[in-house]
PDB file of C-alpha atoms in Angstrom:
ATOM      1  CA  MET A   1      -6.823   4.934  24.923  1.00 64.00           C
ATOM      2  CA  CYS A   2      -7.922   6.369  28.260  1.00 69.00           C
ATOM      3  CA  GLU A   3      -5.269   5.665  30.907  1.00 69.00           C
ATOM      4  CA  VAL A   4      -7.899   5.720  33.673  1.00 71.00           C
ATOM      5  CA  CYS A   5     -10.658   3.450  32.344  1.00 76.00           C
ATOM      6  CA  GLY A   6      -8.947   1.756  29.366  1.00 77.00           C
ATOM      7  CA  GLN A   7     -11.691   2.846  26.947  1.00 77.00           C
ATOM      8  CA  THR A   8     -10.807   3.764  23.362  1.00 78.00           C
ATOM      9  CA  LEU A   9     -11.564   7.436  22.733  1.00 72.00           C
ATOM     10  CA  SER A  10     -12.440   9.144  19.462  1.00 74.00           C
ATOM     11  CA  TRP A  11     -10.069  11.866  18.214  1.00 68.00           C
ATOM     12  CA  GLU A  12     -12.635  14.551  19.087  1.00 69.00           C
ATOM     13  CA  LYS A  13     -12.557  13.531  22.769  1.00 66.00           C
ATOM     14  CA  THR A  14      -8.779  13.853  23.106  1.00 70.00           C
ATOM     15  CA  GLY A  15      -6.880  16.976  24.092  1.00 71.00           C
ATOM     16  CA  SER A  16      -3.392  18.372  24.423  1.00 75.00           C
ATOM     17  CA  ALA A  17      -1.377  18.766  27.587  1.00 74.00           C
ATOM     18  CA  TYR A  18       2.109  19.759  28.692  1.00 74.00           C
ATOM     19  CA  GLU A  19       3.875  17.500  31.175  1.00 78.00           C
ATOM     20  CA  LEU A  20       5.704  19.310  33.977  1.00 76.00           C
ATOM     21  CA  ALA A  21       8.937  18.018  35.515  1.00 78.00           C
ATOM     22  CA  ASP A  22       6.996  16.514  38.446  1.00 83.00           C
ATOM     23  CA  GLY A  23       4.768  14.525  36.057  1.00 79.00           C
ATOM     24  CA  ALA A  24       1.700  16.744  36.430  1.00 82.00           C
ATOM     25  CA  LEU A  25      -0.207  17.521  33.231  1.00 82.00           C
ATOM     26  CA  VAL A  26      -1.423  21.008  32.348  1.00 81.00           C
ATOM     27  CA  GLU A  27      -4.195  21.130  29.753  1.00 82.00           C
ATOM     28  CA  VAL A  28      -3.471  23.244  26.676  1.00 78.00           C
ATOM     29  CA  THR A  29      -6.309  24.272  24.379  1.00 77.00           C
ATOM     30  CA  ASP A  30      -6.161  24.496  20.578  1.00 72.00           C
ATOM     31  CA  THR A  31      -6.636  28.263  20.887  1.00 76.00           C
ATOM     32  CA  GLU A  32      -3.584  28.505  23.159  1.00 72.00           C
ATOM     33  CA  LEU A  33      -1.539  26.381  20.761  1.00 63.00           C
ATOM     34  CA  ASP A  34      -2.576  28.545  17.804  1.00 64.00           C
ATOM     35  CA  ALA A  35      -1.546  31.679  19.726  1.00 67.00           C
ATOM     36  CA  LEU A  36       2.010  30.482  20.434  1.00 65.00           C
ATOM     37  CA  PRO A  37       4.573  32.865  18.917  1.00 63.00           C
ATOM     38  CA  LEU A  38       6.418  30.474  16.610  1.00 57.00           C
ATOM     39  CA  ASP A  39       8.594  32.135  13.969  1.00 57.00           C
ATOM     40  CA  SER A  40       9.297  28.985  11.966  1.00 51.00           C
ATOM     41  CA  THR A  41       5.745  27.879  11.143  1.00 58.00           C
ATOM     42  CA  ARG A  42       6.120  27.897   7.355  1.00 66.00           C
ATOM     43  CA  ALA A  43       9.810  27.257   6.805  1.00 80.00           C
ATOM     44  CA  ILE A  44      12.754  25.216   7.976  1.00 88.00           C
ATOM     45  CA  GLU A  45      15.302  27.497   9.609  1.00 89.00           C
ATOM     46  CA  VAL A  46      18.965  26.474   9.545  1.00 92.00           C
ATOM     47  CA  ALA A  47      20.431  27.076  13.025  1.00 92.00           C
ATOM     48  CA  GLY A  48      23.907  25.653  12.374  1.00 94.00           C
ATOM     49  CA  PHE A  49      25.946  22.819  10.901  1.00 95.00           C
ATOM     50  CA  SER A  50      27.574  19.707  12.333  1.00 94.00           C
ATOM     51  CA  PRO A  51      30.016  17.202  10.847  1.00 95.00           C
ATOM     52  CA  ALA A  52      28.283  14.241   9.187  1.00 91.00           C
ATOM     53  CA  GLY A  53      28.101  11.410  11.698  1.00 88.00           C
ATOM     54  CA  ALA A  54      28.570  13.685  14.738  1.00 91.00           C
ATOM     55  CA  VAL A  55      25.023  13.234  16.055  1.00 90.00           C
ATOM     56  CA  GLU A  56      24.372  10.148  18.179  1.00 88.00           C
ATOM     57  CA  PRO A  57      22.034   7.851  16.143  1.00 89.00           C
ATOM     58  CA  LEU A  58      19.868   7.294  19.228  1.00 88.00           C
ATOM     59  CA  SER A  59      18.989  11.010  19.076  1.00 91.00           C
ATOM     60  CA  LEU A  60      17.467  10.669  15.608  1.00 93.00           C
ATOM     61  CA  GLY A  61      13.693  10.502  15.568  1.00 92.00           C
ATOM     62  CA  ARG A  62      11.303   9.943  12.690  1.00 93.00           C
ATOM     63  CA  ALA A  63      12.633  10.780   9.206  1.00 95.00           C
ATOM     64  CA  TYR A  64      10.855  12.855   6.560  1.00 94.00           C
ATOM     65  CA  HIS A  65      11.927  13.115   2.904  1.00 95.00           C
ATOM     66  CA  LEU A  66      11.811  16.724   1.725  1.00 94.00           C
ATOM     67  CA  ILE A  67      10.984  17.895  -1.759  1.00 92.00           C
ATOM     68  CA  ALA A  68      11.405  21.302  -3.360  1.00 90.00           C
ATOM     69  CA  ASP A  69       8.045  23.091  -3.477  1.00 86.00           C
ATOM     70  CA  GLY A  70       7.913  24.185  -7.121  1.00 86.00           C
ATOM     71  CA  ASP A  71      10.443  25.578  -9.553  1.00 89.00           C
ATOM     72  CA  ILE A  72      11.344  28.537  -7.344  1.00 90.00           C
ATOM     73  CA  ALA A  73      12.566  26.219  -4.578  1.00 89.00           C
ATOM     74  CA  ALA A  74      14.461  23.770  -6.815  1.00 92.00           C
ATOM     75  CA  ARG A  75      17.645  25.855  -7.106  1.00 93.00           C
ATOM     76  CA  PRO A  76      18.083  26.650  -3.352  1.00 92.00           C
ATOM     77  CA  TYR A  77      17.308  22.980  -2.598  1.00 93.00           C
ATOM     78  CA  ALA A  78      20.009  21.797  -5.026  1.00 95.00           C
ATOM     79  CA  ILE A  79      22.523  24.344  -3.658  1.00 95.00           C
ATOM     80  CA  LEU A  80      21.937  23.138  -0.090  1.00 95.00           C
ATOM     81  CA  VAL A  81      22.273  19.489  -1.139  1.00 96.00           C
ATOM     82  CA  ARG A  82      25.555  20.173  -2.947  1.00 96.00           C
ATOM     83  CA  ALA A  83      26.946  22.323  -0.114  1.00 95.00           C
ATOM     84  CA  LEU A  84      26.173  19.668   2.520  1.00 96.00           C
ATOM     85  CA  GLN A  85      27.727  16.968   0.323  1.00 96.00           C
ATOM     86  CA  CYS A  86      30.922  18.959  -0.340  1.00 95.00           C
ATOM     87  CA  ALA A  87      31.336  20.043   3.272  1.00 95.00           C
ATOM     88  CA  GLU A  88      30.444  16.566   4.610  1.00 95.00           C
ATOM     89  CA  ARG A  89      28.101  18.225   7.084  1.00 95.00           C
ATOM     90  CA  ASN A  90      24.496  18.080   8.226  1.00 96.00           C
ATOM     91  CA  ALA A  91      22.334  21.096   9.016  1.00 95.00           C
ATOM     92  CA  VAL A  92      20.822  21.539  12.468  1.00 95.00           C
ATOM     93  CA  VAL A  93      17.408  23.104  11.875  1.00 94.00           C
ATOM     94  CA  LYS A  94      14.271  24.410  13.572  1.00 92.00           C
ATOM     95  CA  PHE A  95      10.861  23.534  12.148  1.00 90.00           C
ATOM     96  CA  VAL A  96       7.251  23.307  13.269  1.00 86.00           C
ATOM     97  CA  LEU A  97       5.433  19.996  13.240  1.00 85.00           C
ATOM     98  CA  ARG A  98       1.904  19.625  14.608  1.00 78.00           C
ATOM     99  CA  ASN A  99       1.974  23.166  16.043  1.00 74.00           C
ATOM    100  CA  ARG A 100       5.170  22.514  18.000  1.00 81.00           C
ATOM    101  CA  GLU A 101       8.617  23.849  17.241  1.00 85.00           C
ATOM    102  CA  GLN A 102      11.125  21.029  16.849  1.00 89.00           C
ATOM    103  CA  ILE A 103      14.874  20.725  16.436  1.00 92.00           C
ATOM    104  CA  GLY A 104      15.968  18.562  13.546  1.00 94.00           C
ATOM    105  CA  LEU A 105      18.883  17.272  11.545  1.00 95.00           C
ATOM    106  CA  LEU A 106      18.865  17.828   7.800  1.00 95.00           C
ATOM    107  CA  ARG A 107      21.084  15.397   5.895  1.00 95.00           C
ATOM    108  CA  VAL A 108      21.638  14.334   2.313  1.00 96.00           C
ATOM    109  CA  GLN A 109      20.622  10.911   1.024  1.00 95.00           C
ATOM    110  CA  GLY A 110      21.552  10.474  -2.620  1.00 93.00           C
ATOM    111  CA  ASN A 111      20.642  13.883  -4.044  1.00 93.00           C
ATOM    112  CA  ALA A 112      17.691  14.464  -1.732  1.00 95.00           C
ATOM    113  CA  LEU A 113      17.234  15.983   1.712  1.00 96.00           C
ATOM    114  CA  VAL A 114      16.046  13.974   4.701  1.00 96.00           C
ATOM    115  CA  LEU A 115      14.831  15.710   7.859  1.00 96.00           C
ATOM    116  CA  HIS A 116      15.146  13.827  11.149  1.00 96.00           C
ATOM    117  CA  ARG A 117      13.404  15.089  14.256  1.00 94.00           C
ATOM    118  CA  LEU A 118      16.021  15.207  16.995  1.00 94.00           C
ATOM    119  CA  LEU A 119      14.941  13.738  20.298  1.00 92.00           C
ATOM    120  CA  ALA A 120      15.361  15.887  23.387  1.00 86.00           C
ATOM    121  CA  PRO A 121      18.083  14.777  25.820  1.00 83.00           C
ATOM    122  CA  ASP A 122      15.441  13.552  28.286  1.00 82.00           C
ATOM    123  CA  GLU A 123      14.017  11.268  25.552  1.00 85.00           C
ATOM    124  CA  VAL A 124      17.329   9.457  25.004  1.00 85.00           C
ATOM    125  CA  HIS A 125      18.414   6.980  27.638  1.00 80.00           C
ATOM    126  CA  PRO A 126      22.151   6.292  27.958  1.00 78.00           C
ATOM    127  CA  ALA A 127      23.029   2.757  26.920  1.00 79.00           C
ATOM    128  CA  SER A 128      25.409   2.455  29.866  1.00 79.00           C
ATOM    129  CA  ALA A 129      22.422   2.417  32.230  1.00 77.00           C
ATOM    130  CA  LEU A 130      20.951  -0.569  30.382  1.00 81.00           C
ATOM    131  CA  ALA A 131      24.046  -2.742  30.039  1.00 83.00           C
ATOM    132  CA  PRO A 132      24.257  -5.871  32.219  1.00 86.00           C
ATOM    133  CA  ALA A 133      26.899  -6.237  34.897  1.00 87.00           C
ATOM    134  CA  GLU A 134      30.416  -7.170  33.750  1.00 88.00           C
ATOM    135  CA  CYS A 135      30.892 -10.935  33.338  1.00 90.00           C
ATOM    136  CA  ARG A 136      33.676 -13.256  32.219  1.00 94.00           C
ATOM    137  CA  LEU A 137      33.395 -14.655  28.720  1.00 93.00           C
ATOM    138  CA  SER A 138      35.327 -17.608  27.391  1.00 95.00           C
ATOM    139  CA  ILE A 139      37.223 -17.433  24.101  1.00 96.00           C
ATOM    140  CA  GLY A 140      35.028 -20.294  22.832  1.00 95.00           C
ATOM    141  CA  GLU A 141      31.796 -18.377  23.503  1.00 95.00           C
ATOM    142  CA  VAL A 142      33.061 -15.293  21.695  1.00 95.00           C
ATOM    143  CA  SER A 143      34.415 -17.392  18.796  1.00 96.00           C
ATOM    144  CA  ALA A 144      31.044 -19.166  18.423  1.00 95.00           C
ATOM    145  CA  ALA A 145      29.260 -15.809  18.362  1.00 94.00           C
ATOM    146  CA  LEU A 146      31.655 -14.553  15.657  1.00 95.00           C
ATOM    147  CA  VAL A 147      31.044 -17.670  13.545  1.00 95.00           C
ATOM    148  CA  LEU A 148      27.285 -17.127  13.882  1.00 93.00           C
ATOM    149  CA  ALA A 149      27.652 -13.467  12.874  1.00 92.00           C
ATOM    150  CA  ASP A 150      29.682 -14.461   9.801  1.00 90.00           C
ATOM    151  CA  THR A 151      27.135 -17.138   8.873  1.00 90.00           C
ATOM    152  CA  LEU A 152      24.151 -14.778   9.133  1.00 86.00           C
ATOM    153  CA  SER A 153      25.799 -11.665   7.697  1.00 83.00           C
ATOM    154  CA  ALA A 154      24.149  -9.783   4.838  1.00 78.00           C
ATOM    155  CA  ASP A 155      25.377  -6.962   2.624  1.00 77.00           C
ATOM    156  CA  GLY A 156      22.177  -4.978   2.987  1.00 73.00           C
ATOM    157  CA  LEU A 157      18.546  -5.162   4.015  1.00 74.00           C
ATOM    158  CA  GLU A 158      17.199  -6.476   0.697  1.00 76.00           C
ATOM    159  CA  GLY A 159      16.331  -9.952   1.970  1.00 74.00           C
ATOM    160  CA  PHE A 160      14.385  -8.734   4.980  1.00 76.00           C
ATOM    161  CA  THR A 161      10.618  -8.287   4.788  1.00 79.00           C
ATOM    162  CA  ASP A 162       7.928  -6.705   6.925  1.00 79.00           C
ATOM    163  CA  ALA A 163       5.613  -9.596   7.835  1.00 82.00           C
ATOM    164  CA  TYR A 164       3.060  -7.209   9.357  1.00 82.00           C
ATOM    165  CA  THR A 165       2.663  -5.179   6.135  1.00 80.00           C
ATOM    166  CA  GLU A 166       2.589  -8.360   4.044  1.00 79.00           C
ATOM    167  CA  ALA A 167      -0.207  -9.765   6.215  1.00 81.00           C
ATOM    168  CA  LEU A 168      -2.198  -6.533   5.871  1.00 77.00           C
ATOM    169  CA  THR A 169      -1.943  -6.532   2.080  1.00 78.00           C
ATOM    170  CA  GLU A 170      -3.179 -10.144   1.707  1.00 75.00           C
TER     171      GLU A 170
END
């Protein structure tokens, strides 16, 4: 969608740009992107490890399930899964997605690896800046809220559905 005229543009008419700190955009061509010296274009590079649960959930971006690419990758994949499970750690990694190097968090789910893109600090807004001003609450108000939470509590997400997807599939 064009921000100037509001017209929907085809993919061929869009381009790439880098936003400077002052908000100005600098156009970047596909040739310039292809020429960037990225070392991690074909692999995920482990940069370090962090305790499981140490990364703020708000910093976690989109998740990708990873699979071992053939028999040769199955053993290293399984070793990494087992090591992360035993150490109760996640791996902090570098990877390239859409021609851009990213920082990610590699964690174990079951016996599989999940890669989360980590958001940059400027993409995460502190919750303290969004909280309303301090106000007095009565014991009755808090008790009523606790009763409601108990009444509506669920053990998991099984009962919840995606109405949008259901409407699309009808």
